[in-house]
Amino acid sequence: MEKREQLYEGKAKKVFKTDDPNLLIVSYKDDATAFNGEKKGTIEAKGVVNNRVSNHMMSLLEQEGIKTHYVKTLNDRETLVRSVKIIPLEVIMRNIAAGSLSKRLGLAEGTKLNSPVLEFCYKNDALGDPMINNYHIKAMNLATQEELEVIEKMAFAINAFMINHFKTVGIELIDFKIEFGRTSDGEVILADEISPDTCRFWDSKTNEKLDKDRFRRDLGNVEQAYQEVLKRLLGEH
Ligand code: TMP
């Protein structure tokens, strides 16, 4: 597998072409941003943690029958993935109120939700990723009814698996954001990443935050929190 030219650089990852048009290489950076890029910093070794955590979770999800872009870990920061066209939606699943849901609905952070809440945001930095619903998605041609049904079903299945898996390592899965992509033959698969950048993780016993909220809210011990998630999921590596 040969690494070719860079296709794209995002806030947390770079994407490279390979000699196979169906495969790309993603490279995870230590750069961190929050509030639509307004706050910038670096989190040492974040790229390594996110690469390993995301690949681990996607491998487990594959074993559960959920199709993902994950192909193979190349090194600490780089992974071979299937090439997809990203569907411009941030699919958010919430089990416990936190963050923007707490603000919007006046629910204290930590309030258990009676059932999981799925939200969609339109992935558009210029607009600040506004929340939208199924009707907007169809009206704007972002995804078809059939694709939306697949996305919702996969999102709930991913949530159910992840809640249980994280519980076994002493972590409560508060909420998370995932993205989906279309392969060249039109199949919808899980893409992007699953990491402490894109999930809220609270220690089951102490409720200590083990995710990017430590960076967003200047809580300190950011690097340590990322390392702790890696250690709990994969042991000492
Ligand atoms: P929110 O409460 O700020 O809407 O975030 C919900 C979840 O989505 C949380 O786990 C963090 C994640 N998230 C991202 O992955 N990217 C983003 O740009 C934002 C705003 C949230």
Coordinates of C-alpha atoms and ligand atoms in Angstrom, one line a residue:
M1 CA 0.0 0.0 0.0
E2 CA 1.5 3.3 -1.1
K3 CA 0.7 6.6 0.5
R4 CA 0.0 9.3 -2.1
E5 CA -0.9 13.0 -2.0
Q6 CA -2.9 14.6 0.8
L7 CA -6.5 14.9 -0.1
Y8 CA -7.7 17.0 2.8
E9 CA -6.7 18.4 6.2
G10 CA -9.4 18.8 8.8
K11 CA -9.2 20.1 12.4
A12 CA -8.1 16.8 13.9
K13 CA -7.0 14.6 11.0
K14 CA -5.3 14.6 7.6
V15 CA -6.5 12.3 4.8
F16 CA -4.2 10.9 2.1
K17 CA -4.8 9.0 -1.1
T18 CA -3.3 5.6 -1.7
D19 CA -2.5 3.7 -4.9
D20 CA -6.0 2.0 -4.4
P21 CA -8.9 4.4 -5.3
N22 CA -11.1 2.5 -2.7
L23 CA -8.7 3.1 0.2
L24 CA -7.5 6.2 2.0
I25 CA -5.1 6.8 4.9
V26 CA -6.2 8.9 7.8
S27 CA -3.5 10.5 10.0
Y28 CA -4.6 11.7 13.5
K29 CA -3.1 15.1 14.7
D30 CA -2.6 16.4 18.3
D31 CA -4.4 19.6 17.3
A32 CA -7.5 20.4 19.3
T33 CA -10.2 22.9 18.6
A34 CA -13.5 23.7 20.2
F35 CA -16.5 26.1 19.7
N36 CA -16.2 25.8 15.9
G37 CA -12.5 26.4 15.8
E38 CA -12.6 29.5 18.1
K39 CA -10.5 27.8 20.8
K40 CA -7.3 26.2 19.6
G41 CA -4.6 24.1 21.3
T42 CA -2.8 20.9 21.3
I43 CA -3.3 17.8 23.4
E44 CA 0.0 15.8 23.5
A45 CA -0.4 12.3 22.0
K46 CA -4.1 12.8 21.4
G47 CA -3.6 11.6 17.8
V48 CA -2.2 8.4 19.0
V49 CA -4.9 7.8 21.6
N50 CA -7.7 8.7 19.2
N51 CA -6.3 6.5 16.4
R52 CA -6.0 3.5 18.8
V53 CA -9.3 4.0 20.5
S54 CA -11.3 4.6 17.3
N55 CA -9.8 1.5 15.6
H56 CA -10.5 -0.6 18.7
M57 CA -14.1 0.5 18.8
M58 CA -14.7 0.1 15.1
S59 CA -13.2 -3.5 15.2
L60 CA -15.5 -4.4 18.0
L61 CA -18.5 -2.9 16.1
E62 CA -17.5 -4.9 13.0
Q63 CA -17.8 -8.0 15.1
E64 CA -21.3 -6.9 16.0
G65 CA -22.2 -6.7 12.4
I66 CA -21.9 -3.0 12.0
K67 CA -20.1 -2.0 8.8
T68 CA -17.4 0.6 9.3
H69 CA -14.7 2.3 7.2
Y70 CA -11.9 0.6 9.3
V71 CA -9.5 -1.6 7.4
K72 CA -6.2 -1.8 9.1
T73 CA -4.0 0.1 11.7
L74 CA -0.8 1.2 9.9
N75 CA 1.1 2.8 12.8
D76 CA 0.5 4.9 16.0
R77 CA -1.3 7.7 14.1
E78 CA -2.2 6.3 10.7
T79 CA -5.0 4.0 9.6
L80 CA -6.1 2.5 6.3
V81 CA -9.8 3.1 5.8
R82 CA -12.4 2.6 3.0
S83 CA -12.9 5.6 0.9
V84 CA -16.4 7.1 1.3
K85 CA -18.2 10.3 0.6
I86 CA -19.1 11.7 4.0
I87 CA -22.8 12.4 4.5
P88 CA -22.7 15.9 5.9
L89 CA -24.5 15.1 9.1
E90 CA -23.3 14.9 12.7
V91 CA -25.3 12.1 14.2
I92 CA -25.5 12.7 18.0
M93 CA -26.7 10.0 20.5
R94 CA -27.4 11.0 24.1
N95 CA -28.0 8.9 27.1
I96 CA -27.5 11.4 29.9
A97 CA -28.1 15.2 29.6
A98 CA -24.9 17.2 29.1
G99 CA -23.5 20.0 26.9
S100 CA -25.8 21.7 24.4
L101 CA -28.8 19.5 25.3
S102 CA -28.5 20.7 29.0
K103 CA -28.4 24.3 27.9
R104 CA -31.2 24.0 25.3
L105 CA -33.6 22.2 27.5
G106 CA -32.6 23.4 31.0
L107 CA -31.7 19.9 32.2
A108 CA -28.9 19.7 34.7
E109 CA -25.8 17.9 33.4
G110 CA -26.0 14.3 34.6
T111 CA -29.8 14.0 34.3
K112 CA -30.6 10.5 33.0
L113 CA -32.8 10.5 29.9
N114 CA -35.6 8.0 29.9
S115 CA -34.6 6.8 26.5
P116 CA -31.7 7.6 24.1
V117 CA -32.0 10.9 22.1
L118 CA -30.8 11.0 18.5
E119 CA -30.1 14.4 17.0
F120 CA -28.8 15.5 13.7
C121 CA -26.7 18.5 12.9
Y122 CA -25.9 19.8 9.4
K123 CA -22.1 19.5 9.1
N124 CA -21.3 23.0 7.9
D125 CA -18.6 25.1 9.7
A126 CA -19.8 28.4 8.2
L127 CA -23.2 27.9 9.7
G128 CA -21.9 26.5 13.0
D129 CA -23.3 23.0 12.5
P130 CA -27.0 23.9 13.1
M131 CA -29.3 21.2 14.4
I132 CA -31.8 19.9 11.8
N133 CA -34.4 17.1 11.6
N134 CA -35.3 14.4 9.1
Y135 CA -37.5 16.8 7.1
H136 CA -34.6 19.2 6.6
I137 CA -32.3 16.3 5.6
K138 CA -34.8 15.1 2.9
A139 CA -35.7 18.6 1.8
M140 CA -32.0 19.5 1.3
N141 CA -31.2 16.1 -0.3
L142 CA -28.5 15.4 2.3
A143 CA -29.7 11.8 2.6
T144 CA -32.6 9.7 1.3
Q145 CA -35.4 8.2 3.5
E146 CA -33.8 4.8 3.1
E147 CA -30.4 6.1 4.1
L148 CA -31.9 7.9 7.1
E149 CA -33.5 4.7 8.3
V150 CA -30.2 2.8 8.0
I151 CA -28.3 5.6 9.8
E152 CA -30.9 5.7 12.7
K153 CA -30.9 1.9 13.1
M154 CA -27.0 1.8 13.1
A155 CA -26.8 4.8 15.5
F156 CA -29.1 3.0 18.1
A157 CA -27.2 -0.3 17.7
I158 CA -23.8 1.4 18.1
N159 CA -25.1 3.2 21.2
A160 CA -26.4 0.0 22.8
F161 CA -23.2 -1.8 22.2
M162 CA -21.0 1.1 23.4
I163 CA -23.0 1.8 26.6
N164 CA -22.4 -1.9 27.6
H165 CA -18.8 -2.0 26.5
F166 CA -17.7 1.2 28.3
K167 CA -19.5 0.1 31.4
T168 CA -17.2 -3.0 31.6
V169 CA -14.2 -0.6 31.9
G170 CA -15.9 1.7 34.4
I171 CA -17.0 4.4 32.0
E172 CA -20.5 5.9 31.5
L173 CA -21.2 6.8 27.9
I174 CA -23.0 10.1 28.3
D175 CA -23.3 11.0 24.6
F176 CA -21.3 10.9 21.3
K177 CA -21.2 12.1 17.7
I178 CA -20.7 9.8 14.7
E179 CA -20.6 10.3 11.0
F180 CA -21.5 8.1 8.1
G181 CA -20.3 7.8 4.5
R182 CA -21.3 6.3 1.2
T183 CA -19.0 3.8 -0.5
S184 CA -18.7 3.8 -4.3
D185 CA -21.4 1.2 -4.4
G186 CA -23.8 3.3 -2.4
E187 CA -23.6 1.4 0.9
V188 CA -23.8 3.5 4.1
I189 CA -21.1 2.7 6.6
L190 CA -19.8 4.2 9.8
A191 CA -16.8 6.6 9.1
D192 CA -14.8 9.3 10.9
E193 CA -13.9 8.4 14.4
I194 CA -15.0 7.3 17.9
S195 CA -12.7 8.8 20.5
P196 CA -12.5 11.1 23.6
D197 CA -12.8 14.0 21.0
T198 CA -16.2 12.9 19.9
C199 CA -17.7 11.2 23.0
R200 CA -18.5 12.2 26.5
F201 CA -17.0 9.7 29.0
W202 CA -17.6 9.9 32.7
D203 CA -15.9 7.7 35.3
S204 CA -18.6 5.4 36.6
K205 CA -17.6 5.8 40.3
T206 CA -16.5 9.5 40.5
N207 CA -18.2 11.1 37.5
E208 CA -14.8 12.5 36.6
K209 CA -14.8 13.7 32.9
L210 CA -12.5 11.6 30.7
D211 CA -13.0 13.4 27.4
K212 CA -12.5 16.6 25.4
D213 CA -14.7 18.6 27.8
R214 CA -11.5 18.8 29.9
F215 CA -10.0 20.9 27.1
R216 CA -13.2 22.7 26.1
R217 CA -13.8 23.8 29.8
D218 CA -10.1 24.2 30.9
L219 CA -10.5 21.5 33.6
G220 CA -6.8 20.4 33.5
N221 CA -5.3 16.9 33.2
V222 CA -6.4 16.7 29.6
E223 CA -3.6 14.4 28.4
Q224 CA -4.1 12.2 31.4
A225 CA -7.8 11.8 30.7
Y226 CA -7.1 10.7 27.1
Q227 CA -4.4 8.2 28.3
E228 CA -6.9 6.9 31.0
V229 CA -9.5 6.0 28.3
L230 CA -6.8 4.2 26.2
K231 CA -5.6 2.3 29.3
R232 CA -9.0 1.2 30.3
L233 CA -10.0 0.0 26.8
L234 CA -6.7 -1.6 25.8
G235 CA -4.6 -2.0 28.9
E236 CA -1.0 -0.8 29.1
H237 CA 0.3 -0.3 25.6
Ligands
TMP1 P1 -22.9 18.9 22.4 O1 -23.5 18.6 23.7 O2 -21.9 20.0 22.5 O3 -23.9 19.1 21.3 O4 -22.0 17.6 22.0 C1 -22.7 16.4 21.9 C2 -21.6 15.3 21.6 O5 -21.0 15.5 20.3 C3 -20.4 15.3 22.6 O6 -20.1 13.9 22.8 C4 -19.3 15.9 21.8 C5 -19.6 15.7 20.4 N1 -19.2 16.7 19.5 C6 -18.3 16.5 18.5 O7 -17.8 15.4 18.3 N2 -18.1 17.5 17.6 C7 -18.6 18.8 17.8 O8 -18.3 19.7 17.0 C8 -19.5 19.0 18.8 C9 -20.1 20.4 19.0 C10 -19.8 18.0 19.7

